[in-house]
Short mmCIF file of C-alpha atoms in Angstrom, two decimals:
data_model
loop_
_atom_site.label_atom_id
_atom_site.label_comp_id
_atom_site.label_asym_id
_atom_site.label_seq_id
_atom_site.Cartn_x
_atom_site.Cartn_y
_atom_site.Cartn_z
CA MET B 597 -25.69 0.82 -7.48
CA ILE B 598 -22.65 -1.29 -8.29
CA HIS B 599 -21.96 1.07 -11.17
CA GLN B 600 -22.08 4.05 -8.81
CA ALA B 601 -19.71 2.36 -6.42
CA ALA B 602 -17.29 1.74 -9.26
CA GLN B 603 -17.58 5.36 -10.34
CA LEU B 604 -16.77 6.48 -6.80
CA LEU B 605 -13.65 4.31 -6.60
CA VAL B 606 -12.48 5.59 -9.96
CA LEU B 607 -12.96 9.21 -8.95
CA MET B 608 -11.23 8.70 -5.59
CA ASN B 609 -8.38 6.92 -7.29
CA LEU B 610 -7.94 9.84 -9.69
CA ILE B 611 -7.82 12.40 -6.85
CA GLY B 612 -5.34 10.31 -4.83
CA PHE B 613 -7.69 8.97 -2.21
CA GLY B 614 -5.44 5.95 -1.69
CA CYS B 615 -7.89 3.27 -2.83
CA GLY B 616 -5.72 1.70 -5.46
CA ASP B 617 -5.94 -1.61 -3.65
CA LEU B 618 -9.69 -1.62 -3.89
CA LEU B 619 -9.81 -1.05 -7.65
CA ALA B 620 -8.16 -3.71 -9.79
CA GLN B 621 -5.69 -2.14 -12.16
CA GLU B 622 -4.97 -3.79 -15.51
CA SER B 623 -1.37 -3.60 -16.75
CA GLU B 624 -0.64 -2.06 -20.12
CA GLY B 625 -1.69 -4.30 -23.00
CA HIS B 626 -4.20 -6.34 -21.04
CA ARG B 627 -7.51 -6.90 -22.80
CA ARG B 628 -9.23 -9.30 -20.48
CA ALA B 629 -12.77 -10.59 -20.72
CA ALA B 630 -14.79 -12.18 -17.94
CA ALA B 631 -14.12 -15.79 -17.01
CA LEU B 632 -15.80 -18.39 -19.19
CA PRO B 633 -19.18 -19.60 -17.99
CA THR B 634 -19.26 -22.85 -15.99
CA ASP B 635 -22.85 -23.74 -16.85
CA ASP B 636 -22.56 -26.35 -19.63
CA SER B 637 -26.08 -25.52 -20.82
CA CYS B 638 -24.89 -22.26 -22.33
CA ALA B 639 -21.25 -23.16 -22.99
CA THR B 640 -19.76 -23.49 -26.42
CA ASP B 641 -18.23 -26.74 -27.74
CA GLU B 642 -14.77 -25.30 -27.08
CA GLU B 643 -15.64 -24.48 -23.44
CA ILE B 644 -17.13 -27.94 -22.86
CA ASP B 645 -13.93 -29.47 -24.26
CA ARG B 646 -11.71 -27.29 -22.13
CA PRO B 647 -8.56 -29.34 -21.29
CA GLU B 648 -7.35 -29.85 -17.77
CA GLY B 649 -5.00 -27.06 -16.65
CA ALA B 650 -6.39 -24.53 -19.17
CA VAL B 651 -5.90 -20.87 -18.05
CA ALA B 652 -6.96 -18.91 -21.13
CA LEU B 653 -8.43 -19.24 -24.62
CA LEU B 654 -6.78 -17.31 -27.45
CA GLY B 655 -8.59 -17.48 -30.78
CA GLY B 656 -9.55 -21.09 -30.42
CA ARG B 657 -6.27 -22.18 -28.90
CA TRP B 658 -6.00 -23.07 -25.27
CA ILE B 659 -3.16 -21.76 -23.14
CA LEU B 660 -2.35 -24.25 -20.42
CA GLU B 661 -0.86 -23.98 -16.95
CA ARG B 662 2.37 -25.63 -18.21
CA ASP B 663 2.62 -22.94 -20.91
CA ILE B 664 2.84 -20.18 -18.35
CA GLU B 665 5.03 -22.08 -15.88
CA THR B 666 8.29 -20.83 -17.38
CA TYR B 667 7.32 -17.22 -16.70
CA ALA B 668 5.33 -17.64 -13.47
CA LEU B 669 7.07 -20.37 -11.48
CA GLY B 670 10.12 -18.41 -10.30
CA PRO B 671 8.17 -15.38 -9.10
CA LEU B 672 5.54 -17.57 -7.51
CA LEU B 673 8.17 -19.49 -5.57
CA ASP B 674 9.63 -16.17 -4.42
CA LEU B 675 6.17 -15.17 -3.19
CA GLU B 676 5.74 -18.47 -1.40
CA SER B 677 9.10 -17.86 0.41
CA GLU B 678 7.92 -14.37 1.35
CA LEU B 679 4.70 -15.78 2.71
CA ALA B 680 6.54 -18.28 4.92
CA GLU B 681 8.70 -15.54 6.37
CA ALA B 682 5.62 -13.32 6.90
CA ARG B 683 3.92 -16.15 8.82
CA ALA B 684 6.87 -16.31 11.21
CA ARG B 685 6.79 -12.49 11.62
CA GLN B 686 3.05 -12.64 12.25
CA LEU B 687 3.50 -15.10 15.15
CA ASP B 688 6.21 -12.84 16.60
CA MET B 689 3.85 -9.86 16.34
CA MET B 690 1.14 -11.81 18.09
CA ILE B 691 3.51 -12.78 20.92
CA HIS B 692 4.65 -9.19 21.27
CA ALA B 693 1.03 -7.91 21.24
CA ALA B 694 0.05 -10.41 23.96
CA LEU B 695 3.07 -9.34 26.06
CA LEU B 696 2.20 -5.72 25.54
CA LYS B 697 -1.35 -6.25 26.64
CA SER B 698 -0.24 -8.18 29.77
CA GLU B 699 2.23 -5.44 30.68
CA ALA B 700 -0.40 -2.74 30.07
CA GLU B 701 -2.80 -4.54 32.39
CA ARG B 702 -0.07 -4.82 35.05
CA ARG B 703 0.51 -1.06 34.87
CA GLY B 704 -3.20 -0.23 34.68
CA MET B 705 -2.96 1.25 31.18
CA ASP B 706 -4.30 0.72 27.69
CA ASP B 707 -1.93 -1.22 25.49
CA VAL B 708 -1.78 1.48 22.76
CA GLU B 709 -1.16 4.12 25.41
CA LEU B 710 1.65 2.00 26.88
CA LEU B 711 3.30 1.55 23.48
CA ARG B 712 3.18 5.29 22.80
CA GLU B 713 4.62 6.07 26.23
CA GLU B 714 7.48 3.63 25.76
CA LEU B 715 8.25 4.87 22.26
CA ARG B 716 8.27 8.46 23.46
CA ARG B 717 10.56 7.52 26.32
CA ARG B 718 12.97 5.57 24.12
CA MET B 719 12.97 7.78 21.03
CA ARG B 720 15.11 10.91 20.86
CA GLU B 721 14.36 13.86 18.65
CA PRO B 722 17.11 14.29 15.98
CA THR B 723 19.47 17.11 16.72
CA GLU B 724 20.35 19.75 14.17
CA GLU B 725 23.79 18.21 13.87
CA GLU B 726 22.31 14.78 13.09
CA LEU B 727 19.99 16.27 10.48
CA ARG B 728 22.94 18.06 8.90
CA ALA B 729 25.00 14.85 8.91
CA ALA B 730 22.13 12.97 7.19
CA TYR B 731 21.97 15.76 4.65
CA GLU B 732 25.66 15.55 3.91
CA THR B 733 25.30 11.85 2.97
CA LEU B 734 23.19 12.93 -0.04
CA ASP B 735 24.74 13.32 -3.46
CA ARG B 736 25.94 16.97 -3.71
CA SER B 737 25.29 17.11 -7.40
CA TYR B 738 21.51 17.01 -7.13
CA ARG B 739 20.41 17.59 -3.53
CA PRO B 740 18.24 20.67 -2.91
CA PRO B 741 19.04 23.18 -0.12
CA PHE B 742 18.98 21.82 3.44
CA PRO B 743 15.90 23.83 4.62
CA SER B 744 13.70 22.27 1.97
CA LEU B 745 14.73 18.74 3.07
CA ARG B 746 14.87 19.25 6.81
CA SER B 747 11.34 17.94 7.56
CA ALA B 748 11.83 14.88 5.30
CA LEU B 749 15.17 14.09 6.92
CA ARG B 750 13.62 14.39 10.38
CA ARG B 751 10.80 12.03 9.46
CA GLN B 752 13.30 9.53 8.02
CA LEU B 753 15.42 9.53 11.18
CA LEU B 754 12.33 9.22 13.42
CA GLU B 755 11.10 6.25 11.38
CA ILE B 756 14.42 4.55 11.96
CA ARG B 757 14.38 5.33 15.64
CA GLN B 758 10.80 4.21 15.99
CA ALA B 759 11.63 0.81 14.51
CA GLU B 760 14.66 0.52 16.83
CA ALA B 761 12.69 1.58 19.85
CA SER B 762 9.82 -0.85 19.07
CA ALA B 763 12.25 -3.69 18.60
CA MET B 764 14.02 -2.87 21.86
CA PHE B 765 10.78 -2.67 23.87
CA ALA B 766 9.57 -5.98 22.38
CA GLY B 767 12.87 -7.56 23.26
CA ASP B 768 12.65 -6.28 26.82
CA LEU B 769 9.16 -7.67 27.23
CA ARG B 770 10.12 -11.02 25.75
CA ALA B 771 13.25 -11.34 27.89
CA ALA B 772 11.19 -10.77 31.04
CA ALA B 773 8.47 -13.31 30.11
CA ASP B 774 8.29 -17.11 29.97
CA VAL B 775 7.81 -17.60 26.19
CA THR B 776 8.05 -20.82 24.24
CA SER B 777 7.22 -21.29 20.60
CA VAL B 778 7.50 -23.88 17.79
CA GLU B 779 10.76 -24.07 15.85
CA PRO B 780 11.07 -21.43 13.12
CA GLU B 781 11.57 -24.19 10.49
CA LEU B 782 8.08 -25.52 11.24
CA LEU B 783 6.59 -22.11 10.43
CA LEU B 784 8.41 -21.88 7.13
CA ASP B 785 6.80 -25.09 5.92
CA PRO B 786 3.60 -25.45 7.98
CA PRO B 787 1.59 -28.64 8.11
CA HIS B 788 -2.22 -28.53 8.03
CA TRP B 789 -2.54 -27.53 11.65
CA ALA B 790 -5.75 -28.02 13.56
CA ASP B 791 -7.07 -24.72 14.92
CA GLU B 792 -6.28 -25.80 18.51
CA PHE B 793 -2.64 -26.63 17.68
CA VAL B 794 -0.46 -24.57 20.06
CA LEU B 795 2.24 -22.50 18.36
CA ALA B 796 3.45 -20.56 21.34
CA THR B 797 2.78 -20.08 25.00
CA LEU B 798 3.22 -17.01 27.19
CA SER B 799 3.30 -17.90 30.86
CA GLU B 800 0.99 -20.85 30.09
CA ILE B 801 -1.33 -18.75 27.89
CA PRO B 802 -1.45 -20.36 24.42
CA ILE B 803 -1.39 -18.85 20.96
CA THR B 804 -3.03 -21.35 18.63
CA ALA B 805 -2.89 -22.04 14.92
CA GLY B 806 -6.48 -20.88 14.62
CA GLU B 807 -5.59 -17.49 16.10
CA LEU B 808 -2.61 -17.17 13.79
CA ARG B 809 -4.70 -18.18 10.79
CA ALA B 810 -7.33 -15.48 11.61
CA ALA B 811 -4.70 -12.77 12.10
CA PHE B 812 -2.88 -13.82 8.94
CA GLN B 813 -5.85 -13.37 6.68
CA PRO B 814 -4.90 -9.88 5.30
CA VAL B 815 -1.41 -11.10 4.37
CA LEU B 816 -2.83 -14.29 2.84
CA ALA B 817 -5.38 -12.30 0.79
CA ASP B 818 -2.62 -10.13 -0.57
CA TYR B 819 -0.53 -13.15 -1.39
CA ARG B 820 -3.37 -14.73 -3.37
CA ARG B 821 -4.01 -11.46 -5.24
CA ARG B 822 -0.29 -11.19 -6.16
CA CYS B 823 -0.20 -14.83 -7.31
CA TYR B 824 -3.24 -14.24 -9.51
CA GLU B 825 -1.63 -11.13 -11.01
CA LEU B 826 1.61 -12.97 -11.70
CA ARG B 827 -0.28 -15.67 -13.55
CA LEU B 828 -2.17 -13.07 -15.57
CA GLU B 829 1.13 -11.46 -16.53
CA ALA B 830 2.52 -14.84 -17.58
CA ILE B 831 -0.63 -15.43 -19.70
CA ASP B 832 -0.05 -12.11 -21.41
CA ILE B 833 3.54 -13.00 -22.26
CA VAL B 834 2.49 -16.36 -23.74
CA ALA B 835 -0.38 -14.84 -25.62
CA ASN B 836 1.91 -12.12 -27.10
CA SER B 837 4.41 -14.82 -28.17
CA ILE B 838 1.69 -16.84 -29.88
CA LEU B 839 0.35 -13.82 -31.69
CA LEU B 840 3.87 -12.76 -32.72
CA ALA B 841 4.64 -16.17 -34.15
CA GLU B 842 1.31 -16.23 -36.00
CA GLU B 843 1.85 -12.78 -37.51
CA ALA B 844 5.40 -13.67 -38.59
CA SER B 845 4.08 -16.84 -40.25
CA LEU B 846 1.43 -14.89 -42.14
CA ARG B 847 4.11 -12.59 -43.50
CA GLY B 848 6.44 -15.40 -44.34
CA ILE B 849 9.25 -14.16 -42.03
CA ASP B 850 10.65 -15.17 -38.67
CA THR B 851 9.77 -13.35 -35.45
CA ARG B 852 13.18 -11.61 -35.30
CA ALA B 853 12.61 -10.01 -38.72
CA LEU B 854 9.03 -9.12 -37.66
CA LEU B 855 10.24 -7.31 -34.56
CA ALA B 856 12.92 -5.49 -36.55
CA GLU B 857 10.31 -4.35 -39.02
CA GLU B 858 7.55 -3.33 -36.58
CA VAL B 859 9.50 -2.36 -33.45
CA THR B 860 13.16 -1.48 -34.11
CA ALA B 861 12.44 0.50 -37.25
CA SER B 862 9.75 2.59 -35.46
CA ILE B 863 12.03 3.77 -32.59
CA PRO B 864 13.17 7.39 -33.02
CA ALA B 865 16.75 8.40 -32.33
CA VAL B 866 17.44 9.71 -28.83
CA THR B 867 18.47 13.36 -28.85
CA ASP B 868 21.07 15.00 -26.61
CA LEU B 869 18.33 17.21 -25.10
CA GLN B 870 16.33 14.11 -24.12
CA VAL B 871 19.49 12.58 -22.55
CA ARG B 872 20.05 15.77 -20.48
CA ARG B 873 16.42 16.09 -19.36
CA TYR B 874 16.31 12.38 -18.36
CA TRP B 875 19.50 12.74 -16.39
CA ASP B 876 18.17 15.80 -14.61
CA ARG B 877 15.24 13.80 -13.37
CA HIS B 878 17.06 10.57 -12.58
CA ARG B 879 20.64 11.55 -11.89
CA ALA B 880 20.72 9.60 -8.59
CA GLU B 881 20.41 6.39 -10.60
CA PHE B 882 23.63 6.89 -12.56
CA GLU B 883 27.22 6.65 -11.44
CA LYS B 884 28.75 8.89 -14.13
CA ASP B 885 27.94 12.55 -14.82
CA VAL B 886 26.11 13.26 -18.02
CA ARG B 887 28.89 15.63 -19.00
CA THR B 888 31.22 12.64 -19.51
CA PRO B 889 31.00 10.36 -22.55
CA GLU B 890 30.40 7.32 -20.32
CA GLY B 891 27.59 9.15 -18.50
CA ARG B 892 25.89 10.17 -21.73
CA ASP B 893 26.12 6.64 -23.11
CA ALA B 894 24.59 5.18 -19.97
CA VAL B 895 21.64 7.53 -20.04
CA ARG B 896 21.16 7.07 -23.78
CA ALA B 897 21.13 3.27 -23.36
CA VAL B 898 18.39 3.50 -20.71
CA LEU B 899 16.29 5.80 -22.91
CA GLU B 900 16.70 3.57 -25.95
CA ASN B 901 15.65 0.56 -23.89
CA GLU B 902 12.55 2.39 -22.62
CA LEU B 903 11.58 3.39 -26.19
CA HIS B 904 12.13 -0.17 -27.33
CA VAL B 905 9.86 -1.57 -24.56
CA ARG B 906 7.23 1.05 -25.37
CA ALA B 907 7.31 0.14 -29.08
CA GLU B 908 7.05 -3.55 -28.24
CA LEU B 909 4.01 -2.91 -26.06
CA ASP B 910 2.39 -0.83 -28.76
CA PHE B 911 2.90 -3.60 -31.33
CA ALA B 912 1.56 -6.17 -28.86
CA ARG B 913 -1.47 -3.95 -28.28
CA ARG B 914 -2.17 -3.79 -32.02
CA LEU B 915 -1.92 -7.58 -32.35
CA ARG B 916 -4.17 -8.10 -29.30
CA GLU B 917 -6.85 -5.80 -30.77
CA ARG B 918 -7.28 -8.32 -33.61
CA SER B 919 -7.43 -11.30 -31.23
CA ASP B 920 -9.84 -12.68 -28.65
CA LEU B 921 -8.20 -13.58 -25.37
CA ARG B 922 -10.42 -14.93 -22.67
CA VAL B 923 -8.96 -15.73 -19.27
CA VAL B 924 -10.51 -18.64 -17.32
CA LEU B 925 -8.58 -18.23 -14.09
CA THR B 926 -10.82 -17.74 -11.04
CA PRO B 927 -9.93 -14.46 -9.35
CA PRO B 928 -9.18 -14.70 -5.57
CA GLU B 929 -11.97 -13.69 -3.22
CA GLU B 930 -11.63 -10.16 -1.87
CA MET B 931 -11.19 -9.65 1.84
CA ILE B 932 -14.37 -8.20 3.40
CA TRP B 933 -14.00 -6.12 6.56
CA VAL B 934 -16.97 -5.25 8.75
CA PHE B 935 -16.85 -1.81 10.34
CA ASP B 936 -19.25 -0.16 12.73
CA ALA B 937 -19.61 3.53 11.94
CA THR B 938 -22.06 4.26 14.74
CA ASP B 939 -19.68 6.42 16.80
CA GLN B 940 -17.45 7.90 14.07
CA PRO B 941 -17.29 11.28 12.31
CA VAL B 942 -19.08 11.00 9.01
CA LEU B 943 -19.65 13.12 5.94
CA GLY B 944 -22.96 12.20 4.35
CA PRO B 945 -25.87 10.09 5.53
CA ARG B 946 -24.99 7.01 7.53
CA GLN B 947 -27.64 5.05 5.62
CA ALA B 948 -25.98 5.76 2.29
CA PRO B 949 -25.64 2.77 -0.07
CA ILE B 950 -21.87 3.43 -0.43
CA VAL B 951 -19.85 3.80 2.78
CA VAL B 952 -16.11 4.53 2.58
CA HIS B 953 -13.92 4.20 5.68
CA ALA B 954 -10.72 6.26 5.63
CA PHE B 955 -7.92 6.03 8.21
CA VAL B 956 -6.20 9.43 8.44
CA ASP B 957 -3.50 11.40 10.24
CA LEU B 958 -3.95 15.15 10.72
CA GLU B 959 -0.23 15.78 10.27
CA CYS B 960 -0.08 13.74 7.03
CA THR B 961 0.23 16.03 3.97
CA SER B 962 -1.47 13.47 1.74
CA CYS B 963 -4.41 13.34 4.17
CA GLY B 964 -4.64 17.17 4.02
CA TRP B 965 -4.85 16.96 0.22
CA LEU B 966 -7.51 14.30 0.64
CA PHE B 967 -9.59 16.51 2.91
CA GLY B 968 -9.54 19.22 0.25
CA HIS B 969 -11.07 16.85 -2.29
CA LEU B 970 -13.88 15.48 -0.10
CA PRO B 971 -16.31 18.23 -1.22
CA GLU B 972 -15.78 16.98 -4.83
CA VAL B 973 -16.79 13.48 -3.81
CA ARG B 974 -19.83 14.76 -1.93
CA GLU B 975 -20.88 17.05 -4.81
CA ARG B 976 -20.56 14.22 -7.34
CA PHE B 977 -22.37 11.51 -5.36
CA GLY B 978 -24.48 13.44 -2.83
CA ALA B 979 -26.56 11.24 -0.54
CA GLN B 980 -25.27 8.10 -2.31
CA VAL B 981 -22.00 8.10 -0.35
CA CYS B 982 -20.96 8.37 3.29
CA ILE B 983 -17.31 9.07 4.17
CA VAL B 984 -16.32 7.73 7.64
CA LEU B 985 -13.09 9.04 9.13
CA ARG B 986 -11.01 6.99 11.53
CA ASP B 987 -7.92 8.14 13.45
CA PHE B 988 -4.57 6.58 12.56
CA PRO B 989 -1.90 8.99 13.85
CA LEU B 990 1.53 7.80 12.73
CA GLU B 991 4.21 7.64 15.38
CA ARG B 992 6.77 9.46 13.23
CA HIS B 993 4.51 12.54 13.13
CA GLN B 994 5.27 14.45 16.28
CA HIS B 995 1.87 16.13 16.73
CA ALA B 996 -0.38 13.55 15.02
CA TYR B 997 -1.65 11.89 18.18
CA ARG B 998 -2.40 15.20 19.87
CA GLY B 999 -4.11 16.18 16.65
CA ALA B 1000 -6.29 13.12 16.77
CA LEU B 1001 -7.23 13.88 20.37
CA ALA B 1002 -8.07 17.46 19.37
CA GLY B 1003 -10.32 16.17 16.58
CA GLU B 1004 -12.23 13.94 19.05
CA ALA B 1005 -12.58 16.95 21.39
CA ALA B 1006 -13.96 19.00 18.54
CA ARG B 1007 -16.34 16.19 17.61
CA ALA B 1008 -17.62 16.19 21.17
CA GLN B 1009 -18.92 19.71 20.47
CA GLY B 1010 -20.29 18.80 17.02
CA LYS B 1011 -17.71 20.62 14.96
CA PHE B 1012 -15.27 17.99 13.85
CA TRP B 1013 -15.24 18.82 10.10
CA GLU B 1014 -15.04 22.55 10.73
CA PHE B 1015 -12.11 21.97 13.05
CA VAL B 1016 -10.27 19.72 10.58
CA GLU B 1017 -10.77 22.33 7.86
CA ALA B 1018 -9.39 25.07 10.14
CA VAL B 1019 -6.33 22.97 11.06
CA HIS B 1020 -5.44 22.26 7.48
CA GLY B 1021 -5.96 25.94 6.62
CA ALA B 1022 -3.30 26.95 9.12
CA ASN B 1023 0.25 27.59 7.99
CA GLY B 1024 3.32 25.93 9.49
CA GLU B 1025 3.78 22.79 11.54
CA LEU B 1026 1.08 21.55 13.92
CA SER B 1027 1.17 22.11 17.65
CA ASP B 1028 -1.20 22.45 20.57
CA GLN B 1029 -1.35 26.17 19.80
CA THR B 1030 -2.47 25.38 16.25
CA PHE B 1031 -5.26 23.22 17.65
CA LEU B 1032 -6.36 25.84 20.17
CA ARG B 1033 -6.42 28.55 17.45
CA ALA B 1034 -8.47 26.32 15.19
CA ALA B 1035 -10.84 25.50 18.05
CA GLU B 1036 -11.31 29.23 18.76
CA GLU B 1037 -11.76 29.93 15.05
CA VAL B 1038 -14.69 27.57 14.72
CA GLY B 1039 -16.30 28.74 17.93
CA LEU B 1040 -15.62 25.89 20.37
CA ASP B 1041 -15.82 26.20 24.12
CA LEU B 1042 -12.06 26.30 24.78
CA ALA B 1043 -12.21 25.19 28.41
CA ARG B 1044 -14.28 22.15 27.45
CA PHE B 1045 -12.08 21.56 24.42
CA ARG B 1046 -8.93 21.40 26.64
CA GLU B 1047 -10.70 19.16 29.11
CA ASP B 1048 -12.02 16.78 26.47
CA MET B 1049 -8.66 16.66 24.65
CA ALA B 1050 -6.95 15.58 27.90
CA GLY B 1051 -9.73 13.25 28.92
CA PRO B 1052 -9.98 9.42 28.69
CA ALA B 1053 -12.86 9.39 26.19
CA ALA B 1054 -10.86 10.99 23.39
CA ARG B 1055 -7.88 8.70 24.09
CA ARG B 1056 -10.07 5.58 24.02
CA ALA B 1057 -11.68 6.62 20.72
CA VAL B 1058 -8.30 7.26 19.07
CA ASP B 1059 -6.69 4.11 20.40
CA ALA B 1060 -9.64 1.99 19.29
CA ASP B 1061 -9.26 3.30 15.71
CA VAL B 1062 -5.49 2.65 15.81
CA ARG B 1063 -6.05 -0.87 17.07
CA ARG B 1064 -8.59 -1.58 14.37
CA GLY B 1065 -6.27 -0.25 11.70
CA MET B 1066 -3.39 -2.38 12.94
CA GLU B 1067 -5.64 -5.48 12.95
CA ILE B 1068 -6.24 -5.12 9.24
CA GLY B 1069 -2.65 -4.36 8.36
CA ILE B 1070 -2.70 -0.52 7.90
CA ASP B 1071 0.75 1.09 8.31
CA SER B 1072 0.41 4.32 6.36
CA THR B 1073 -2.13 7.05 5.65
CA PRO B 1074 -4.45 7.79 4.04
CA ALA B 1075 -5.82 4.22 3.86
CA VAL B 1076 -9.27 3.40 2.58
#
């Protein structure tokens, strides 16, 4: 069953299902084996004699923590700084969420509903003049015609305005409340707080270190994963250096001569056609036009560097194929989320051994492409997999929330999947008319559809999914 789950993740990764975070990706050149056994009864003499601080074993030679420090320490310190800043942001988010909930209760509303209402009130749809002005800031030498970029420009401006409106609303709530919190410096270098340690109070309601710690788990899990990957990359660099030195010694030359022989000599000359094609694809990255000598030289230098790196990686791969590298780092534990799929639209049997939860947005083009590939997943795995869909309409998509409500209204009549297929089969941008036509097409009772779409049940279902997604750190779709 584990093998089937792995097959599913591979397939979904290949078709763009957005599950890259769930399937560990090895960088080019990695040839990693499982961690060494810890049971001394079946360990080799080398494993029993493993020195303190060992991170990998390369052909009988131990690579130690101090060996990789040169390559890993700087990036790890940068990550630690990012983590400290993220902890302060998380506390701010918790304060704002508590203020939002309090204000929603005061107004007799749901907190997600209040946030949407305030963002709609504060956000302004970009005018045609503003879209044109944004278009004019693009480089004239490579920008496509305005009509083909109009939707993307609109989304970009709405994202900016959403962030501004959210910050303004949060600031207004905070200014009107009695909020106290620990000094920011304390959050940047936190002590080992007890769970009951109070980090902030909102009108005498505390936010404790335990609550922050629980909410911060997704960020902390990502930090540990990134630290682990940085150390693996450092191990690769050290292992390649060792193998390079050993190969040079066998040939009786130094490493510089070895690289010249195996790498530099194998790099083909860059042609003018390659320069032009590369510039056509990446012209925004260059200051000079490729028609100038300086522009051609700049592009050629980039291409030559890419070829050199590729040749080095290929040589490293060949050396590694003749070696035995075993990593003894302990991978970080994966975050495990528990979801209840009892009242959710599903594709496949709920009792399937593999259950995949996907947060989607009906107005998201990537989600539309995802829906088109679900039959492939079902055909491949049949009753072994259950796909559970959850609503996560993005604020920057004008009709996404209405689309989520429409989906819930269709589900109330037992035709959710047919409705979604009809919506994504329609041409043009989404609107209430699009949803009504799709509902009619799949044979829904239109009067009931309108009533359910405007009713509280649909709103509660959508908002519950949004809240769950926000709790686990989702900010884009599709997310699995």
